[in-house]
Coordinates of N, CA and C in Angstrom, one line a residue:
M1 N 80.9 -118.0 296.3 CA 81.7 -117.5 295.2 C 82.6 -116.4 295.7
K2 N 82.1 -115.5 296.5 CA 82.8 -114.4 297.0 C 84.0 -114.9 297.9
K3 N 83.7 -115.9 298.7 CA 84.7 -116.4 299.6 C 85.8 -117.1 298.7
C4 N 85.4 -117.8 297.7 CA 86.4 -118.5 296.8 C 87.3 -117.4 296.1
L5 N 86.7 -116.3 295.7 CA 87.5 -115.3 295.0 C 88.5 -114.7 296.0
L6 N 88.1 -114.5 297.2 CA 88.9 -113.9 298.3 C 90.1 -114.9 298.6
L7 N 89.8 -116.2 298.6 CA 90.8 -117.2 298.8 C 91.9 -117.2 297.7
I8 N 91.4 -117.0 296.5 CA 92.3 -117.0 295.3 C 93.2 -115.8 295.4
V9 N 92.6 -114.6 295.7 CA 93.4 -113.4 295.8 C 94.4 -113.5 296.9
A10 N 94.0 -114.1 298.1 CA 94.9 -114.3 299.2 C 96.1 -115.2 298.8
L11 N 95.8 -116.2 298.1 CA 96.8 -117.2 297.7 C 97.8 -116.5 296.7
V12 N 97.3 -115.8 295.7 CA 98.1 -115.1 294.8 C 99.1 -114.1 295.5
W13 N 98.5 -113.4 296.5 CA 99.3 -112.4 297.2 C 100.4 -113.1 298.0
Q14 N 100.0 -114.3 298.6 CA 101.0 -115.0 299.4 C 102.1 -115.6 298.5
L15 N 101.8 -116.1 297.4 CA 102.8 -116.6 296.4 C 103.7 -115.5 296.0
Q16 N 103.2 -114.3 295.7 CA 104.0 -113.1 295.3 C 104.9 -112.7 296.4
A17 N 104.4 -112.7 297.7 CA 105.2 -112.3 298.8 C 106.4 -113.3 299.0
Q18 N 106.1 -114.6 298.9 CA 107.1 -115.6 299.0 C 108.2 -115.5 297.9
A19 N 107.7 -115.2 296.7 CA 108.7 -115.0 295.6 C 109.6 -113.9 295.9
Q20 N 109.1 -112.8 296.4 CA 109.9 -111.6 296.7 C 110.9 -111.9 297.8
Q21 N 110.5 -112.7 298.8 CA 111.3 -113.0 299.9 C 112.5 -114.0 299.4
S22 N 112.2 -114.8 298.4 CA 113.2 -115.8 298.0 C 114.2 -115.2 297.0
N23 N 113.9 -114.0 296.4 CA 114.8 -113.4 295.5 C 116.0 -112.9 296.3
P24 N 117.2 -113.0 295.7 CA 118.4 -112.5 296.3 C 118.4 -110.9 296.4
P25 N 119.3 -110.3 297.1 CA 119.4 -108.9 297.2 C 119.6 -108.2 295.9
F26 N 118.9 -107.1 295.7 CA 119.1 -106.3 294.5 C 118.5 -106.9 293.2
W27 N 117.7 -107.9 293.4 CA 117.0 -108.6 292.3 C 116.2 -107.6 291.4
N28 N 115.5 -106.8 292.1 CA 114.6 -105.8 291.4 C 115.4 -104.8 290.6
E29 N 116.5 -104.4 291.2 CA 117.4 -103.4 290.4 C 118.0 -104.1 289.2
I30 N 118.4 -105.3 289.3 CA 119.0 -106.0 288.2 C 118.0 -106.3 287.1
Q31 N 116.7 -106.6 287.5 CA 115.7 -106.8 286.6 C 115.4 -105.6 285.8
T32 N 115.5 -104.4 286.5 CA 115.3 -103.1 285.8 C 116.3 -102.9 284.7
F33 N 117.6 -103.2 285.0 CA 118.6 -103.1 284.0 C 118.3 -104.0 282.8
K34 N 117.9 -105.2 283.1 CA 117.7 -106.2 282.1 C 116.5 -105.8 281.2
Q35 N 115.5 -105.2 281.8 CA 114.4 -104.7 281.1 C 114.8 -103.5 280.2
Q36 N 115.6 -102.6 280.7 CA 116.2 -101.6 279.8 C 117.0 -102.1 278.7
D37 N 117.7 -103.2 278.9 CA 118.6 -103.8 277.9 C 117.7 -104.5 276.8
S38 N 116.5 -105.0 277.2 CA 115.7 -105.7 276.3 C 115.0 -104.7 275.3
V39 N 114.9 -103.4 275.8 CA 114.4 -102.3 274.9 C 115.5 -101.8 274.0
E40 N 116.6 -101.5 274.6 CA 117.8 -101.0 273.8 C 119.1 -101.5 274.5
M41 N 119.7 -102.4 273.9 CA 121.0 -103.0 274.4 C 122.1 -101.9 274.3
P42 N 122.8 -101.7 275.4 CA 123.9 -100.8 275.3 C 124.9 -101.2 274.3
P43 N 125.7 -100.3 273.7 CA 126.7 -100.6 272.7 C 127.8 -101.6 273.2
Q44 N 128.2 -102.5 272.4 CA 129.3 -103.3 272.8 C 130.6 -102.5 272.6
N45 N 131.6 -103.1 273.2 CA 133.0 -102.4 273.1 C 133.0 -101.1 273.8
A46 N 132.1 -100.9 274.8 CA 132.1 -99.7 275.6 C 132.9 -100.0 276.9
I47 N 133.1 -99.0 277.7 CA 133.7 -99.2 279.0 C 132.6 -99.3 280.1
L48 N 132.6 -100.3 280.8 CA 131.6 -100.6 281.8 C 132.0 -100.2 283.2
F49 N 131.3 -99.3 283.8 CA 131.5 -98.9 285.2 C 130.5 -99.7 286.0
V50 N 130.9 -100.5 287.0 CA 130.0 -101.3 287.7 C 130.4 -101.3 289.2
G51 N 129.5 -101.5 290.1 CA 129.8 -101.6 291.5 C 128.6 -101.0 292.4
S52 N 129.0 -100.4 293.5 CA 128.0 -100.0 294.4 C 127.5 -98.5 294.2
S53 N 127.0 -97.9 295.2 CA 126.3 -96.6 295.1 C 127.2 -95.5 294.5
S54 N 128.5 -95.6 294.8 CA 129.4 -94.5 294.3 C 129.4 -94.5 292.8
I55 N 129.2 -95.7 292.2 CA 129.0 -95.8 290.7 C 127.6 -95.4 290.3
R56 N 126.6 -95.9 291.0 CA 125.2 -95.6 290.7 C 125.0 -94.1 290.7
K57 N 125.5 -93.4 291.7 CA 125.3 -92.0 291.9 C 126.1 -91.1 291.0
W58 N 127.0 -91.8 290.2 CA 127.8 -91.0 289.3 C 127.0 -90.8 288.0
T59 N 126.0 -90.1 288.1 CA 125.0 -89.9 287.0 C 125.6 -89.2 285.8
N60 N 126.6 -88.4 286.0 CA 127.1 -87.6 284.9 C 128.5 -88.2 284.4
V61 N 128.7 -89.5 284.7 CA 130.0 -90.1 284.3 C 130.3 -90.0 282.8
Q62 N 129.2 -90.1 282.0 CA 129.4 -90.0 280.6 C 129.9 -88.6 280.2
E63 N 129.3 -87.6 280.8 CA 129.6 -86.2 280.6 C 131.1 -85.9 281.0
M64 N 131.5 -86.6 282.0 CA 132.9 -86.3 282.5 C 133.9 -87.0 281.6
F65 N 133.5 -88.0 280.9 CA 134.4 -88.6 279.9 C 133.8 -88.7 278.5
P66 N 133.6 -87.5 277.9 CA 132.8 -87.4 276.7 C 133.4 -88.1 275.5
K67 N 134.7 -88.4 275.5 CA 135.4 -89.0 274.4 C 135.3 -90.6 274.5
Y68 N 134.6 -91.1 275.5 CA 134.5 -92.5 275.7 C 133.0 -92.9 275.7
T69 N 132.8 -94.1 275.3 CA 131.4 -94.7 275.4 C 131.3 -95.5 276.6
L70 N 130.4 -95.1 277.5 CA 130.4 -95.7 278.9 C 129.0 -96.4 279.1
I71 N 129.0 -97.4 280.0 CA 127.8 -98.0 280.5 C 127.9 -97.9 282.0
N72 N 126.9 -97.4 282.7 CA 126.9 -97.4 284.2 C 125.9 -98.4 284.7
R73 N 126.5 -99.4 285.4 CA 125.7 -100.4 286.1 C 125.9 -100.5 287.6
G74 N 125.9 -99.4 288.2 CA 126.0 -99.4 289.7 C 124.7 -99.7 290.3
F75 N 124.7 -100.5 291.4 CA 123.5 -100.7 292.2 C 123.8 -100.5 293.6
G76 N 123.2 -99.5 294.2 CA 123.6 -99.0 295.5 C 123.4 -100.0 296.7
G77 N 124.4 -100.0 297.5 CA 124.4 -100.9 298.7 C 125.0 -102.2 298.4
S78 N 125.4 -102.5 297.2 CA 125.9 -103.8 296.8 C 127.3 -104.1 297.3
T79 N 127.6 -105.4 297.4 CA 128.9 -105.9 297.9 C 129.6 -106.6 296.7
L80 N 130.8 -107.1 297.0 CA 131.5 -107.9 296.0 C 130.7 -109.2 295.8
L81 N 130.1 -109.7 296.8 CA 129.3 -110.9 296.7 C 128.1 -110.7 295.7
D82 N 127.5 -109.6 295.8 CA 126.4 -109.2 294.9 C 126.9 -109.1 293.5
L83 N 128.0 -108.4 293.4 CA 128.6 -108.2 292.0 C 128.8 -109.5 291.3
K84 N 129.4 -110.5 292.1 CA 129.7 -111.8 291.5 C 128.4 -112.5 291.1
R85 N 127.4 -112.3 291.9 CA 126.1 -113.0 291.7 C 125.5 -112.6 290.3
Y86 N 125.7 -111.3 290.0 CA 125.0 -110.7 288.8 C 126.0 -110.5 287.6
L87 N 127.1 -111.1 287.6 CA 128.1 -110.9 286.5 C 127.4 -111.3 285.2
N88 N 126.7 -112.4 285.2 CA 126.1 -112.9 283.9 C 124.9 -112.0 283.5
D89 N 124.5 -111.1 284.4 CA 123.3 -110.2 284.0 C 123.8 -108.8 283.6
I90 N 124.8 -108.3 284.3 CA 125.1 -106.9 284.0 C 126.6 -106.6 283.7
V91 N 127.3 -107.7 283.4 CA 128.7 -107.5 283.0 C 129.0 -108.2 281.7
I92 N 128.9 -109.5 281.8 CA 129.3 -110.4 280.7 C 128.5 -110.1 279.4
P93 N 127.2 -109.9 279.4 CA 126.5 -109.7 278.2 C 126.9 -108.5 277.4
Y94 N 127.5 -107.5 278.0 CA 127.8 -106.2 277.3 C 129.1 -106.4 276.5
Q95 N 129.9 -107.4 276.8 CA 131.2 -107.6 276.0 C 132.0 -106.3 276.0
P96 N 132.2 -105.7 277.2 CA 132.9 -104.4 277.2 C 134.3 -104.5 276.8
K97 N 134.9 -103.4 276.5 CA 136.3 -103.4 276.1 C 137.2 -103.1 277.4
Q98 N 136.5 -102.6 278.5 CA 137.2 -102.4 279.7 C 136.1 -102.4 280.8
I99 N 136.5 -102.9 282.0 CA 135.6 -102.9 283.2 C 136.2 -102.1 284.3
V100 N 135.5 -101.2 284.8 CA 135.9 -100.4 286.0 C 135.0 -100.8 287.2
I101 N 135.7 -101.2 288.2 CA 134.9 -101.8 289.4 C 135.2 -100.9 290.6
Y102 N 134.1 -100.5 291.3 CA 134.2 -99.9 292.6 C 133.3 -100.7 293.5
S103 N 133.8 -101.5 294.4 CA 133.1 -102.4 295.3 C 134.0 -102.8 296.4
G104 N 133.4 -103.2 297.5 CA 134.1 -103.7 298.7 C 133.9 -102.9 299.9
E105 N 133.5 -101.6 299.7 CA 133.2 -100.7 300.9 C 132.1 -101.3 301.7
N106 N 131.0 -101.7 301.1 CA 129.9 -102.2 301.8 C 130.1 -103.6 302.4
D107 N 131.0 -104.3 301.9 CA 131.4 -105.6 302.5 C 132.0 -105.3 303.9
I108 N 132.9 -104.3 303.9 CA 133.6 -103.9 305.1 C 132.6 -103.3 306.1
A109 N 131.7 -102.4 305.6 CA 130.7 -101.8 306.5 C 129.7 -102.7 307.1
A110 N 129.6 -103.9 306.6 CA 128.7 -104.9 307.2 C 129.2 -105.4 308.5
G111 N 130.5 -105.1 308.7 CA 131.1 -105.4 310.0 C 131.5 -106.8 310.4
N112 N 131.5 -107.7 309.4 CA 131.8 -109.1 309.7 C 132.9 -109.6 308.8
V113 N 133.7 -108.8 308.1 CA 134.8 -109.3 307.3 C 136.1 -108.5 307.6
E114 N 137.2 -109.2 307.4 CA 138.5 -108.6 307.5 C 139.1 -108.4 306.1
A115 N 140.2 -107.8 306.0 CA 140.8 -107.5 304.7 C 141.1 -108.7 303.9
P116 N 141.6 -109.8 304.4 CA 141.8 -111.0 303.6 C 140.5 -111.6 302.9
E117 N 139.4 -111.4 303.6 CA 138.1 -111.9 303.1 C 137.7 -110.9 301.9
V118 N 137.9 -109.7 302.1 CA 137.6 -108.7 301.0 C 138.4 -109.0 299.8
L119 N 139.7 -109.3 300.0 CA 140.6 -109.7 298.9 C 140.0 -111.0 298.2
Q120 N 139.6 -112.0 299.0 CA 139.1 -113.2 298.4 C 137.9 -113.0 297.6
R121 N 137.0 -112.1 298.1 CA 135.8 -111.8 297.4 C 136.1 -111.1 296.0
F122 N 137.1 -110.2 296.1 CA 137.5 -109.5 294.9 C 138.1 -110.5 293.9
Q123 N 138.9 -111.4 294.4 CA 139.5 -112.4 293.5 C 138.5 -113.3 292.9
D124 N 137.4 -113.6 293.6 CA 136.3 -114.4 293.0 C 135.7 -113.7 291.9
V125 N 135.4 -112.4 292.1 CA 134.8 -111.6 291.0 C 135.8 -111.5 289.8
F126 N 137.0 -111.2 290.1 CA 138.0 -111.0 289.0 C 138.2 -112.3 288.2
Q127 N 138.3 -113.4 288.9 CA 138.6 -114.7 288.2 C 137.3 -115.1 287.4
S128 N 136.2 -114.8 287.9 CA 134.9 -115.1 287.2 C 134.9 -114.3 285.9
I129 N 135.3 -113.0 286.0 CA 135.3 -112.2 284.8 C 136.4 -112.7 283.8
R130 N 137.5 -113.1 284.3 CA 138.6 -113.6 283.4 C 138.2 -114.9 282.7
Q131 N 137.4 -115.7 283.3 CA 136.9 -117.0 282.7 C 136.1 -116.7 281.4
E132 N 135.3 -115.6 281.5 CA 134.4 -115.3 280.4 C 135.0 -114.3 279.4
L133 N 135.7 -113.3 280.0 CA 136.3 -112.2 279.2 C 137.8 -112.2 279.5
P134 N 138.6 -113.1 279.0 CA 140.0 -113.2 279.4 C 140.9 -112.1 278.9
Q135 N 140.5 -111.4 277.9 CA 141.3 -110.3 277.3 C 140.8 -108.9 277.7
V136 N 139.8 -108.8 278.5 CA 139.2 -107.5 278.8 C 140.0 -106.9 280.0
P137 N 140.6 -105.7 279.9 CA 141.2 -105.1 281.0 C 140.3 -104.8 282.1
V138 N 140.7 -104.9 283.4 CA 139.9 -104.7 284.5 C 140.6 -103.6 285.4
M139 N 139.9 -102.6 285.8 CA 140.4 -101.6 286.6 C 139.6 -101.6 288.0
F140 N 140.4 -101.6 289.1 CA 139.8 -101.5 290.4 C 140.0 -100.1 291.0
V141 N 139.0 -99.5 291.4 CA 139.1 -98.2 292.0 C 139.1 -98.4 293.5
S142 N 140.2 -97.9 294.2 CA 140.4 -98.2 295.6 C 139.2 -97.8 296.4
I143 N 139.0 -98.5 297.5 CA 137.9 -98.2 298.5 C 138.2 -96.9 299.1
K144 N 137.2 -96.0 299.0 CA 137.4 -94.6 299.5 C 137.3 -94.5 301.0
P145 N 137.8 -93.4 301.5 CA 137.7 -93.1 303.0 C 136.5 -92.3 303.3
S146 N 135.4 -92.9 303.5 CA 134.2 -92.2 303.8 C 134.2 -91.7 305.3
P147 N 133.9 -90.5 305.6 CA 133.9 -90.0 307.0 C 133.0 -90.8 307.9
S148 N 131.8 -91.2 307.4 CA 130.9 -92.0 308.2 C 131.4 -93.4 308.5
R149 N 132.4 -93.8 307.9 CA 132.9 -95.2 308.1 C 134.4 -95.1 308.5
I150 N 134.8 -94.1 309.2 CA 136.2 -93.9 309.5 C 136.7 -95.0 310.5
K151 N 135.8 -95.6 311.2 CA 136.2 -96.7 312.2 C 136.8 -97.9 311.4
Y152 N 136.4 -98.0 310.1 CA 136.9 -99.1 309.3 C 138.2 -98.8 308.6
K153 N 138.8 -97.7 308.9 CA 140.0 -97.2 308.2 C 141.1 -98.3 308.1
P154 N 141.5 -98.9 309.2 CA 142.5 -99.9 309.1 C 142.2 -101.1 308.1
I155 N 140.9 -101.5 308.1 CA 140.5 -102.6 307.2 C 140.5 -102.1 305.8
I156 N 140.0 -100.9 305.6 CA 140.0 -100.3 304.2 C 141.4 -100.2 303.7
E157 N 142.3 -99.7 304.5 CA 143.7 -99.5 304.0 C 144.3 -100.9 303.7
E158 N 144.1 -101.9 304.5 CA 144.7 -103.2 304.3 C 144.1 -103.8 303.1
S159 N 142.8 -103.7 302.9 CA 142.1 -104.3 301.8 C 142.6 -103.7 300.5
N160 N 142.8 -102.4 300.5 CA 143.3 -101.7 299.3 C 144.7 -102.2 299.0
R161 N 145.5 -102.4 300.0 CA 146.9 -102.8 299.8 C 146.9 -104.2 299.2
L162 N 146.1 -105.1 299.8 CA 146.1 -106.5 299.3 C 145.6 -106.6 297.9
I163 N 144.5 -105.8 297.5 CA 144.0 -105.9 296.2 C 145.0 -105.3 295.2
K164 N 145.7 -104.2 295.6 CA 146.7 -103.6 294.8 C 147.8 -104.6 294.5
D165 N 148.3 -105.3 295.5 CA 149.4 -106.2 295.4 C 149.0 -107.4 294.5
Y166 N 147.7 -107.8 294.6 CA 147.2 -108.9 293.8 C 147.2 -108.5 292.3
L167 N 146.7 -107.3 292.1 CA 146.6 -106.9 290.7 C 147.9 -106.7 290.0
K168 N 148.9 -106.5 290.8 CA 150.3 -106.4 290.2 C 150.7 -107.7 289.6
T169 N 150.1 -108.8 290.0 CA 150.5 -110.1 289.5 C 149.6 -110.5 288.3
Q170 N 148.6 -109.7 288.0 CA 147.6 -110.0 286.9 C 147.8 -109.1 285.7
P171 N 147.8 -109.7 284.5 CA 147.9 -108.9 283.3 C 146.6 -108.1 283.0
K172 N 146.8 -107.1 282.2 CA 145.6 -106.3 281.8 C 144.8 -105.8 283.0
T173 N 145.4 -105.2 284.0 CA 144.7 -104.7 285.1 C 145.3 -103.3 285.5
A174 N 144.5 -102.6 286.2 CA 144.9 -101.3 286.8 C 144.3 -101.1 288.2
Y175 N 145.1 -100.6 289.1 CA 144.6 -100.2 290.4 C 144.7 -98.7 290.5
V176 N 143.6 -98.1 290.7 CA 143.5 -96.6 290.8 C 143.3 -96.2 292.2
N177 N 144.3 -95.4 292.7 CA 144.3 -95.0 294.1 C 143.5 -93.7 294.3
V178 N 142.3 -93.7 294.6 CA 141.5 -92.5 294.9 C 141.5 -92.2 296.4
Y179 N 142.0 -93.2 297.2 CA 142.0 -93.1 298.7 C 142.8 -91.9 299.2
K180 N 144.1 -91.8 298.8 CA 145.0 -90.8 299.2 C 144.5 -89.4 298.9
P181 N 144.1 -89.1 297.6 CA 143.7 -87.8 297.2 C 142.5 -87.3 297.9
M182 N 141.7 -88.2 298.6 CA 140.5 -87.8 299.2 C 140.8 -87.5 300.7
L183 N 142.0 -87.5 301.1 CA 142.4 -87.2 302.5 C 143.0 -85.8 302.6
Q184 N 142.8 -85.2 303.8 CA 143.4 -84.0 304.2 C 144.9 -84.3 304.6
R185 N 145.6 -83.3 304.9 CA 147.0 -83.5 305.3 C 147.1 -84.2 306.6
N186 N 146.1 -84.0 307.5 CA 146.1 -84.7 308.8 C 145.6 -86.2 308.7
G187 N 145.3 -86.6 307.4 CA 145.0 -88.0 307.3 C 143.5 -88.3 307.4
K188 N 142.7 -87.3 307.6 CA 141.2 -87.5 307.7 C 140.6 -87.2 306.4
P189 N 139.4 -87.8 306.1 CA 138.8 -87.5 304.8 C 138.4 -86.0 304.7
K190 N 138.5 -85.5 303.4 CA 138.1 -84.1 303.2 C 136.6 -84.0 303.3
P191 N 136.1 -83.3 304.2 CA 134.6 -83.2 304.4 C 133.9 -82.5 303.2
E192 N 134.6 -81.6 302.6 CA 134.0 -80.8 301.5 C 133.6 -81.6 300.2
I193 N 134.1 -82.8 300.1 CA 133.9 -83.6 298.9 C 132.8 -84.6 299.1
F194 N 132.1 -84.6 300.3 CA 131.0 -85.5 300.6 C 129.7 -84.7 300.8
I195 N 128.6 -85.4 300.5 CA 127.3 -84.8 300.8 C 127.0 -85.0 302.3
Q196 N 125.8 -84.6 302.7 CA 125.5 -84.5 304.1 C 125.6 -85.9 304.8
D197 N 125.4 -87.0 304.1 CA 125.4 -88.3 304.8 C 126.8 -88.7 305.1
S198 N 127.8 -87.9 304.7 CA 129.3 -88.3 304.9 C 129.7 -89.6 304.4
L199 N 129.0 -90.1 303.4 CA 129.2 -91.4 302.8 C 129.4 -91.2 301.3
H200 N 128.4 -90.6 300.6 CA 128.5 -90.4 299.2 C 129.1 -89.1 298.8
M201 N 129.7 -89.0 297.6 CA 130.4 -87.9 297.2 C 129.6 -86.9 296.4
N202 N 130.0 -85.6 296.5 CA 129.5 -84.6 295.6 C 130.3 -84.5 294.4
Q203 N 130.1 -83.4 293.6 CA 130.9 -83.3 292.3 C 132.4 -83.1 292.6
Q204 N 132.7 -82.5 293.7 CA 134.1 -82.3 294.0 C 134.8 -83.6 294.2
G205 N 134.1 -84.5 294.8 CA 134.7 -85.9 295.0 C 134.8 -86.6 293.7
Y206 N 133.8 -86.5 292.8 CA 133.9 -87.2 291.5 C 134.9 -86.5 290.6
Q207 N 135.2 -85.3 290.8 CA 136.3 -84.7 290.0 C 137.7 -85.3 290.4
I208 N 137.8 -85.7 291.7 CA 139.1 -86.4 292.1 C 139.1 -87.7 291.4
W209 N 138.0 -88.4 291.4 CA 137.9 -89.7 290.7 C 138.2 -89.6 289.2
K210 N 137.6 -88.6 288.6 CA 137.9 -88.4 287.2 C 139.4 -88.2 286.9
K211 N 140.0 -87.4 287.7 CA 141.4 -87.1 287.5 C 142.3 -88.4 287.6
K212 N 141.9 -89.2 288.6 CA 142.7 -90.4 288.8 C 142.4 -91.6 287.8
I213 N 141.1 -91.7 287.4 CA 140.7 -92.8 286.6 C 141.1 -92.5 285.1
K214 N 141.0 -91.3 284.6 CA 141.1 -91.0 283.2 C 142.4 -91.6 282.6
P215 N 143.6 -91.4 283.2 CA 144.8 -91.9 282.6 C 144.8 -93.5 282.3
S216 N 143.9 -94.2 283.0 CA 143.9 -95.7 282.9 C 142.8 -96.2 282.0
L217 N 142.0 -95.2 281.4 CA 140.9 -95.6 280.5 C 141.5 -96.0 279.1
I218 N 140.9 -96.9 278.5 CA 141.3 -97.3 277.2 C 140.5 -96.6 276.1
K219 N 141.2 -96.0 275.2 CA 140.6 -95.2 274.1 C 140.1 -96.1 273.0

């Protein structure tokens, strides 16, 4: 009987481990969001901020924009591929009145994509949103110049340019350039606006974002 019980426990553990391995990246984070939504769904007609850790770590974004109703659905380390995968979980259901996207930096940091591929991934996300929410304005926040990723500067700059040019051809869009204001006069990133990891921003950095993003937010 004891051996049988141990076998059952081992089998359950193995099945759970296999299930975890088969889940796509950030599955647990997305399930946490969905659990929160099941308890209390965020208000519709809000402005949705979505993307990677620069959005996730913007914990006081609502305080910075007190006259707006915001939803933060950043999940750290994510790429444009991940964002597309979870559009039906953390974007479409909210029926937002505007979507603010920061994503693409981690795609580049993975080291296996060039700027045209970043553009294609963004286009896939954008077009998927347009299919479901054709009238909702979309804002893209340019990929930032992180000191720890300075070697990717040429790809980041080209990716930003390609996405900016693409959005010029699309209605109800905005491209927000936070890249340039985050640079010193010598063209290097401002070290004082980043935390110790030289990747994520402190409040000085987010103040730059606030100043650049606010004029394009819909009231």
